[in-house]
Coordinates of C-alpha atoms in Angstrom, one line a residue:
Chain A
M1 CA -8.8 -24.5 -5.3
N2 CA -10.2 -25.1 -1.8
Q3 CA -12.3 -22.5 -0.1
D4 CA -13.8 -23.1 3.4
R5 CA -17.5 -22.7 4.1
S6 CA -17.2 -19.3 5.7
G7 CA -16.4 -17.9 2.3
D8 CA -12.7 -17.2 2.7
L9 CA -11.0 -16.4 -0.5
N10 CA -7.6 -18.0 -0.8
A11 CA -6.3 -15.8 -3.6
L12 CA -7.4 -12.7 -1.8
D13 CA -5.9 -13.9 1.5
R14 CA -2.6 -14.5 -0.1
L15 CA -2.6 -11.0 -1.7
V16 CA -3.6 -9.4 1.7
A17 CA -0.7 -11.3 3.4
L18 CA 1.8 -10.0 0.9
L19 CA 0.4 -6.4 0.9
S20 CA 0.5 -6.3 4.7
K21 CA 4.3 -6.7 4.5
L22 CA 4.6 -3.3 2.9
P23 CA 5.8 -0.5 5.2
G24 CA 2.9 1.3 7.0
V25 CA 0.3 -1.2 5.8
G26 CA -1.6 -3.2 8.4
K27 CA -4.0 -6.1 7.8
K28 CA -7.0 -3.9 7.5
S29 CA -5.4 -1.5 5.0
A30 CA -4.1 -4.4 3.1
G31 CA -7.6 -5.8 2.9
R32 CA -8.9 -2.5 1.7
M33 CA -6.2 -2.4 -1.0
A34 CA -6.9 -5.9 -2.2
Y35 CA -10.6 -5.3 -2.5
H36 CA -9.9 -2.0 -4.3
I37 CA -7.7 -3.9 -6.8
L38 CA -10.4 -6.5 -7.2
D39 CA -13.0 -3.7 -7.8
T40 CA -10.9 -1.9 -10.3
S41 CA -10.6 -3.1 -13.9
P42 CA -8.2 -6.1 -14.3
G43 CA -5.9 -3.9 -16.4
Y44 CA -4.7 -2.1 -13.2
A45 CA -3.7 -5.4 -11.5
K46 CA -2.0 -6.5 -14.7
D47 CA 0.0 -3.3 -15.0
L48 CA 1.0 -3.5 -11.4
A49 CA 2.0 -7.2 -11.7
E50 CA 4.1 -6.4 -14.8
E51 CA 6.0 -3.5 -13.1
L52 CA 6.6 -5.7 -10.0
A53 CA 7.8 -8.6 -12.1
G54 CA 10.3 -6.5 -14.0
L55 CA 11.4 -4.2 -11.2
H56 CA 14.5 -6.0 -10.0
Q57 CA 15.7 -6.5 -13.5
A58 CA 15.1 -2.9 -14.5
I59 CA 16.8 -1.4 -11.5
R60 CA 20.2 -2.4 -10.2
H61 CA 22.8 -0.9 -7.9
C62 CA 25.4 1.4 -9.6
S63 CA 28.8 -0.3 -9.4
V64 CA 30.5 3.0 -8.4
C65 CA 28.2 4.6 -5.9
G66 CA 25.8 1.8 -5.0
G67 CA 22.7 3.9 -5.8
F68 CA 19.7 2.5 -7.7
T69 CA 20.1 2.8 -11.5
E70 CA 18.8 1.6 -14.8
S71 CA 22.2 1.9 -16.4
D72 CA 25.6 1.3 -15.0
P73 CA 27.4 3.5 -14.0
C74 CA 24.4 5.6 -12.9
P75 CA 23.6 8.9 -14.6
I76 CA 25.0 10.8 -11.6
C77 CA 28.3 9.0 -11.6
S78 CA 28.7 9.4 -15.3
D79 CA 27.6 13.0 -15.4
T80 CA 30.7 15.1 -16.2
G81 CA 28.9 18.3 -15.3
R82 CA 28.8 17.3 -11.6
D83 CA 31.5 18.2 -9.1
G84 CA 33.5 15.0 -8.8
S85 CA 35.5 16.3 -5.8
I86 CA 32.6 16.2 -3.3
I87 CA 31.0 12.9 -2.2
C88 CA 27.7 12.9 -0.3
V89 CA 27.6 9.7 1.9
V90 CA 24.1 8.3 2.5
E91 CA 22.8 5.3 4.3
R92 CA 20.4 3.9 1.7
A93 CA 20.0 4.1 -2.1
Q94 CA 16.6 5.8 -1.7
D95 CA 18.3 8.7 0.1
V96 CA 20.0 9.7 -3.2
R97 CA 16.6 10.6 -4.7
V98 CA 15.5 12.6 -1.6
I99 CA 18.7 14.7 -1.8
E100 CA 18.5 15.1 -5.6
E101 CA 15.0 16.4 -5.2
S102 CA 16.3 19.2 -3.0
R103 CA 18.5 20.4 -5.9
E104 CA 21.0 21.6 -3.3
F105 CA 23.8 19.2 -4.0
H106 CA 25.8 18.9 -7.3
G107 CA 28.5 16.4 -6.4
R108 CA 28.5 12.6 -6.4
F109 CA 27.1 10.1 -3.9
H110 CA 28.2 7.0 -2.0
V111 CA 25.6 4.6 -0.5
L112 CA 26.8 2.8 2.6
G113 CA 24.0 0.2 2.5
G114 CA 23.3 0.7 6.2
L115 CA 24.6 2.2 9.4
I116 CA 26.8 0.8 12.2
A117 CA 24.5 -0.8 14.7
P118 CA 26.4 -3.1 17.2
L119 CA 23.1 -4.2 18.9
E120 CA 21.8 -5.5 15.6
G121 CA 25.2 -7.0 14.7
V122 CA 26.0 -4.5 11.9
G123 CA 29.6 -3.6 11.9
P124 CA 31.8 -1.4 9.6
E125 CA 32.7 -4.5 7.5
D126 CA 29.0 -4.9 6.5
L127 CA 28.9 -1.5 4.9
S128 CA 30.4 -0.2 1.7
I129 CA 33.2 1.6 3.6
G130 CA 36.3 0.0 2.0
K131 CA 35.0 1.1 -1.4
L132 CA 34.4 4.6 -0.1
L133 CA 38.1 4.8 1.0
S134 CA 39.2 3.6 -2.5
R135 CA 37.1 6.2 -4.1
V136 CA 38.4 9.0 -1.9
R137 CA 42.0 7.9 -2.9
A138 CA 41.3 7.4 -6.5
E139 CA 39.0 10.4 -7.2
G140 CA 41.1 13.0 -5.1
T141 CA 38.0 13.8 -3.1
R142 CA 38.1 17.3 -1.6
E143 CA 35.1 17.0 0.7
L144 CA 32.9 14.2 2.1
I145 CA 29.5 15.2 3.3
L146 CA 28.1 12.7 5.8
A147 CA 24.3 12.7 5.2
M148 CA 23.1 9.9 7.5
N149 CA 20.1 10.4 9.7
P150 CA 20.7 12.2 13.0
T151 CA 20.0 9.1 15.0
L152 CA 22.2 7.0 17.4
E153 CA 23.3 4.7 14.6
G154 CA 23.8 7.7 12.2
D155 CA 26.0 9.5 14.8
T156 CA 28.0 6.4 15.5
T157 CA 28.6 5.8 11.8
A158 CA 29.6 9.5 11.2
L159 CA 32.0 9.4 14.1
Y160 CA 33.6 6.2 12.8
L161 CA 34.0 7.6 9.3
Q162 CA 35.3 10.9 10.6
K163 CA 38.2 9.0 12.5
L164 CA 38.8 6.8 9.5
L165 CA 39.1 9.7 7.0
K166 CA 41.1 12.0 9.3
D167 CA 44.3 11.5 7.4
S168 CA 42.7 11.2 3.9
G169 CA 43.3 14.9 3.1
A170 CA 39.5 15.4 2.5
D171 CA 37.4 17.6 4.6
V172 CA 34.7 15.6 6.4
T173 CA 31.4 17.5 7.0
R174 CA 28.0 16.5 8.2
L175 CA 24.6 17.9 7.4
A176 CA 23.5 20.5 9.9
S177 CA 20.9 19.4 12.3
G178 CA 18.1 21.3 10.7
L179 CA 16.8 17.7 10.5
P180 CA 14.8 16.9 13.6
V181 CA 16.7 14.6 15.9
G182 CA 15.5 11.0 15.8
G183 CA 13.7 11.8 12.5
D184 CA 14.0 10.2 9.1
L185 CA 15.7 11.9 6.1
E186 CA 13.0 10.6 3.8
Y187 CA 10.3 12.7 5.4
A188 CA 12.3 16.0 5.6
D189 CA 10.8 18.7 3.5
R190 CA 12.9 20.3 0.7
L191 CA 13.5 23.5 2.7
T192 CA 14.7 21.8 5.8
L193 CA 17.0 19.6 3.7
S194 CA 18.4 22.7 1.8
R195 CA 19.1 24.4 5.1
S196 CA 21.0 21.3 6.4
F197 CA 23.1 21.4 3.3
R198 CA 24.0 25.1 3.7
G199 CA 24.6 24.9 7.4
R200 CA 26.7 21.7 7.3
V201 CA 29.6 21.8 9.9
K202 CA 33.1 20.6 9.6
L203 CA 33.8 17.6 11.9
Chain B
M1 CA 15.5 2.8 -21.5
N2 CA 15.9 6.5 -21.1
Q3 CA 16.7 8.0 -17.7
D4 CA 17.2 11.8 -17.3
R5 CA 20.4 13.2 -15.7
S6 CA 18.8 13.9 -12.3
G7 CA 18.8 10.1 -11.8
D8 CA 15.1 9.5 -12.2
L9 CA 14.2 5.8 -12.4
N10 CA 11.5 5.2 -14.9
A11 CA 10.6 1.7 -13.7
L12 CA 10.3 2.9 -10.2
D13 CA 8.3 6.0 -11.2
R14 CA 5.8 3.8 -13.0
L15 CA 5.5 1.5 -9.9
V16 CA 5.1 4.6 -7.6
A17 CA 2.4 6.0 -9.9
L18 CA 0.5 2.7 -9.8
L19 CA 0.8 2.2 -6.0
S20 CA -0.4 5.7 -5.3
K21 CA -3.7 4.8 -6.8
L22 CA -4.4 2.4 -3.9
P23 CA -6.8 3.7 -1.3
G24 CA -5.0 5.6 1.5
V25 CA -1.7 5.7 -0.3
G26 CA -0.2 9.0 -1.2
K27 CA 2.9 9.7 -3.4
K28 CA 5.3 9.6 -0.4
S29 CA 3.9 6.3 1.0
A30 CA 4.0 4.8 -2.5
G31 CA 7.6 5.8 -2.8
R32 CA 8.4 4.2 0.5
M33 CA 6.6 1.0 -0.6
A34 CA 8.4 0.9 -3.9
Y35 CA 11.8 1.3 -2.3
H36 CA 10.9 -1.3 0.3
I37 CA 10.0 -3.7 -2.5
L38 CA 13.3 -2.9 -4.3
D39 CA 15.2 -3.5 -1.0
T40 CA 13.5 -6.8 -0.3
S41 CA 14.6 -10.0 -2.1
P42 CA 13.2 -10.2 -5.7
G43 CA 11.1 -13.2 -4.5
Y44 CA 8.6 -10.9 -2.7
A45 CA 8.0 -8.8 -5.8
K46 CA 7.6 -11.9 -7.9
D47 CA 5.1 -13.4 -5.5
L48 CA 3.1 -10.2 -5.4
A49 CA 3.2 -9.9 -9.2
E50 CA 1.9 -13.5 -9.5
E51 CA -0.9 -13.0 -7.1
L52 CA -1.9 -9.7 -8.8
A53 CA -1.8 -11.3 -12.3
G54 CA -4.0 -14.2 -11.3
L55 CA -6.4 -12.3 -9.0
H56 CA -9.2 -11.5 -11.4
Q57 CA -9.1 -15.0 -12.8
A58 CA -9.2 -16.6 -9.4
I59 CA -11.9 -14.5 -8.0
R60 CA -15.2 -13.9 -9.7
H61 CA -18.7 -12.6 -8.7
C62 CA -21.2 -15.3 -7.5
S63 CA -24.0 -15.6 -10.1
V64 CA -26.6 -15.8 -7.3
C65 CA -25.6 -13.2 -4.7
G66 CA -22.9 -11.1 -6.5
G67 CA -20.3 -11.7 -3.8
F68 CA -16.7 -12.5 -4.5
T69 CA -16.0 -16.2 -4.9
E70 CA -13.5 -18.7 -6.3
S71 CA -16.3 -21.2 -7.2
D72 CA -19.8 -20.4 -8.6
P73 CA -22.3 -20.4 -6.8
C74 CA -20.3 -19.2 -3.8
P75 CA -19.8 -21.3 -0.7
I76 CA -22.4 -19.2 1.2
C77 CA -25.1 -19.6 -1.5
S78 CA -24.5 -23.3 -1.8
D79 CA -24.2 -24.0 1.9
T80 CA -27.5 -25.9 2.8
G81 CA -26.7 -25.4 6.5
R82 CA -27.5 -21.7 6.3
D83 CA -30.9 -20.1 6.6
G84 CA -32.1 -19.6 3.1
S85 CA -35.1 -17.5 4.2
I86 CA -33.1 -14.5 5.4
I87 CA -31.2 -12.3 2.9
C88 CA -28.7 -9.7 4.1
V89 CA -28.5 -6.9 1.5
V90 CA -25.1 -5.2 1.3
E91 CA -23.6 -2.4 -0.9
R92 CA -20.3 -4.0 -1.9
A93 CA -19.0 -7.5 -2.2
Q94 CA -16.3 -6.9 0.4
D95 CA -19.1 -6.2 3.0
V96 CA -19.9 -9.9 2.9
R97 CA -16.6 -10.8 4.5
V98 CA -16.9 -8.1 7.2
I99 CA -20.3 -9.5 8.2
E100 CA -19.1 -13.1 8.0
E101 CA -16.3 -12.3 10.4
S102 CA -18.8 -11.0 13.0
R103 CA -20.3 -14.6 13.0
E104 CA -23.6 -13.0 13.9
F105 CA -25.5 -13.8 10.7
H106 CA -26.3 -17.2 9.2
G107 CA -28.5 -16.5 6.3
R108 CA -27.6 -15.6 2.7
F109 CA -26.4 -12.4 1.1
H110 CA -27.2 -10.1 -1.8
V111 CA -24.7 -7.6 -3.1
L112 CA -26.3 -4.4 -4.7
G113 CA -23.1 -3.3 -6.3
G114 CA -23.5 0.3 -5.0
L115 CA -26.1 2.7 -3.5
I116 CA -28.6 5.0 -5.0
A117 CA -26.8 8.4 -5.5
P118 CA -28.7 10.8 -7.7
L119 CA -25.9 13.4 -7.6
E120 CA -23.5 10.9 -9.0
G121 CA -25.9 9.6 -11.5
V122 CA -26.5 6.2 -9.9
G123 CA -30.1 5.1 -10.0
P124 CA -31.9 2.0 -8.9
E125 CA -31.5 0.5 -12.4
D126 CA -27.7 0.5 -12.0
L127 CA -27.9 -1.8 -9.0
S128 CA -28.7 -5.4 -8.6
I129 CA -32.3 -4.7 -7.5
G130 CA -34.3 -6.6 -10.1
K131 CA -32.3 -9.7 -9.3
L132 CA -33.0 -9.2 -5.6
L133 CA -36.8 -9.1 -6.3
S134 CA -36.6 -12.3 -8.3
R135 CA -34.7 -14.0 -5.5
V136 CA -37.3 -12.9 -2.9
R137 CA -40.1 -14.3 -5.1
A138 CA -38.2 -17.6 -6.0
E139 CA -36.6 -18.3 -2.6
G140 CA -39.7 -17.5 -0.4
T141 CA -37.6 -15.0 1.6
R142 CA -39.0 -14.4 5.1
E143 CA -36.8 -11.5 6.1
L144 CA -34.5 -9.0 4.3
I145 CA -31.9 -7.3 6.4
L146 CA -30.7 -4.0 4.9
A147 CA -27.1 -3.7 5.9
M148 CA -25.9 -0.6 3.9
N149 CA -23.9 2.1 5.6
P150 CA -25.9 4.7 7.6
T151 CA -25.0 7.5 5.2
L152 CA -27.3 9.6 3.0
E153 CA -27.0 7.2 0.1
G154 CA -27.5 4.2 2.4
D155 CA -30.6 5.7 3.9
T156 CA -32.0 6.6 0.4
T157 CA -31.4 3.1 -0.9
A158 CA -32.9 1.5 2.2
L159 CA -36.0 3.7 1.9
Y160 CA -36.3 2.8 -1.8
L161 CA -36.0 -1.0 -1.1
Q162 CA -38.4 -0.8 1.8
K163 CA -41.1 0.8 -0.5
L164 CA -40.4 -1.7 -3.3
L165 CA -40.6 -4.7 -1.0
K166 CA -43.6 -3.6 1.0
D167 CA -46.0 -6.1 -0.7
S168 CA -43.4 -8.9 -1.1
G169 CA -44.5 -10.7 2.1
A170 CA -41.0 -10.4 3.5
D171 CA -40.1 -8.4 6.6
V172 CA -37.7 -5.6 5.8
T173 CA -35.3 -4.7 8.6
R174 CA -32.3 -2.6 8.8
L175 CA -29.1 -2.9 11.0
A176 CA -29.5 -0.9 14.2
S177 CA -27.5 2.3 14.2
G178 CA -24.9 1.0 16.6
L179 CA -22.8 1.9 13.6
P180 CA -21.6 5.5 13.9
V181 CA -23.5 7.8 11.5
G182 CA -21.5 8.8 8.5
G183 CA -19.0 5.9 9.2
D184 CA -18.0 2.9 7.1
L185 CA -19.1 -0.6 7.7
E186 CA -15.7 -1.9 6.9
Y187 CA -14.2 -0.2 9.9
A188 CA -16.8 -1.3 12.5
D189 CA -15.4 -3.6 15.2
R190 CA -16.9 -7.0 15.7
L191 CA -18.8 -6.1 18.8
T192 CA -20.4 -3.0 17.3
L193 CA -21.4 -5.0 14.3
S194 CA -22.9 -7.8 16.5
R195 CA -25.0 -5.3 18.4
S196 CA -26.3 -3.8 15.2
F197 CA -27.4 -7.2 14.1
R198 CA -29.2 -7.9 17.4
G199 CA -30.8 -4.5 17.6
R200 CA -32.0 -4.4 14.0
V201 CA -35.4 -2.6 13.7
K202 CA -38.3 -3.4 11.4
L203 CA -39.0 -0.7 8.8

């Protein structure tokens, strides 16, 4: 263990560097967090370390919808009480939870794993679109609700899917823009999200 | 592993609960962090887990000043190039780093481990004050700079120490109130902190 004369703490610096990679955490907040952890009883750091170490083993992607799950297929895909004829298409796995919390939707999900973004080099082939088409064919889907964020990439992806699914026999709808344009689905309140579900428009 | 039908993820919920105990982190930010960790390669979670697991073993309190250190006594206490006749008294161990970063002070430190706060049941006997008195006697301290935050508790503690050290032969000074009243030392910029050092007043 080397430590320079100004009293720098290598273990702490490494922790701060890692913490500041978290979303919304700058170097100063990361420092505050690290010192807080150091000031708290070692049990807290140990618990956090254990959860982190086991996280990627405990949680996988569902082989059907692509959402996060502890069992495969996920509880939503294997729940016979849900309406299997409606699929809600979302950008990221975490969007499933946000929509579940609104309790407005009782069908199944499909996670694209991103949005079409030509400038960032993300094309349709990088997303879980082929699998979505297979599901629509195999599951006899009646309606596809596109629930991507109302951003440029979200709009582009919705348009692409709309064209692609035109002859699939399924209705393609999109969440009503009760969501503020340019905003993030994750920060929508439950009421706004409920309204967007109810006011969804056919494309 | 149990997981209810709404698709709740126990491993993720536990991680969110732990993360939301960090300072400045609410339940929504913690959720965002947890999903970010899940989306990032498992190596990141593993690195973070290892640093957290080893943190309390790597970093201890210096037996002389009470600051955080990887070796005992800490590099500051064992640095013969620093002025041993001046002690800067701070509330918390993390305040040492903030002051070191200002590069304005070249003496030694003493960490009180808190401030006198009668309403919260913290009295002088709960702080590292007896040890400070022993150090002043043993080290022939010429000046004590009180660097606690300019808050009610900081003022109370400064006043208490000033009275206690009146006959010690050492000058007792306090950081000038370039620091905004009611603020936190940790968020002071380098310049403000430098000015407070230069404009410190004798009590």
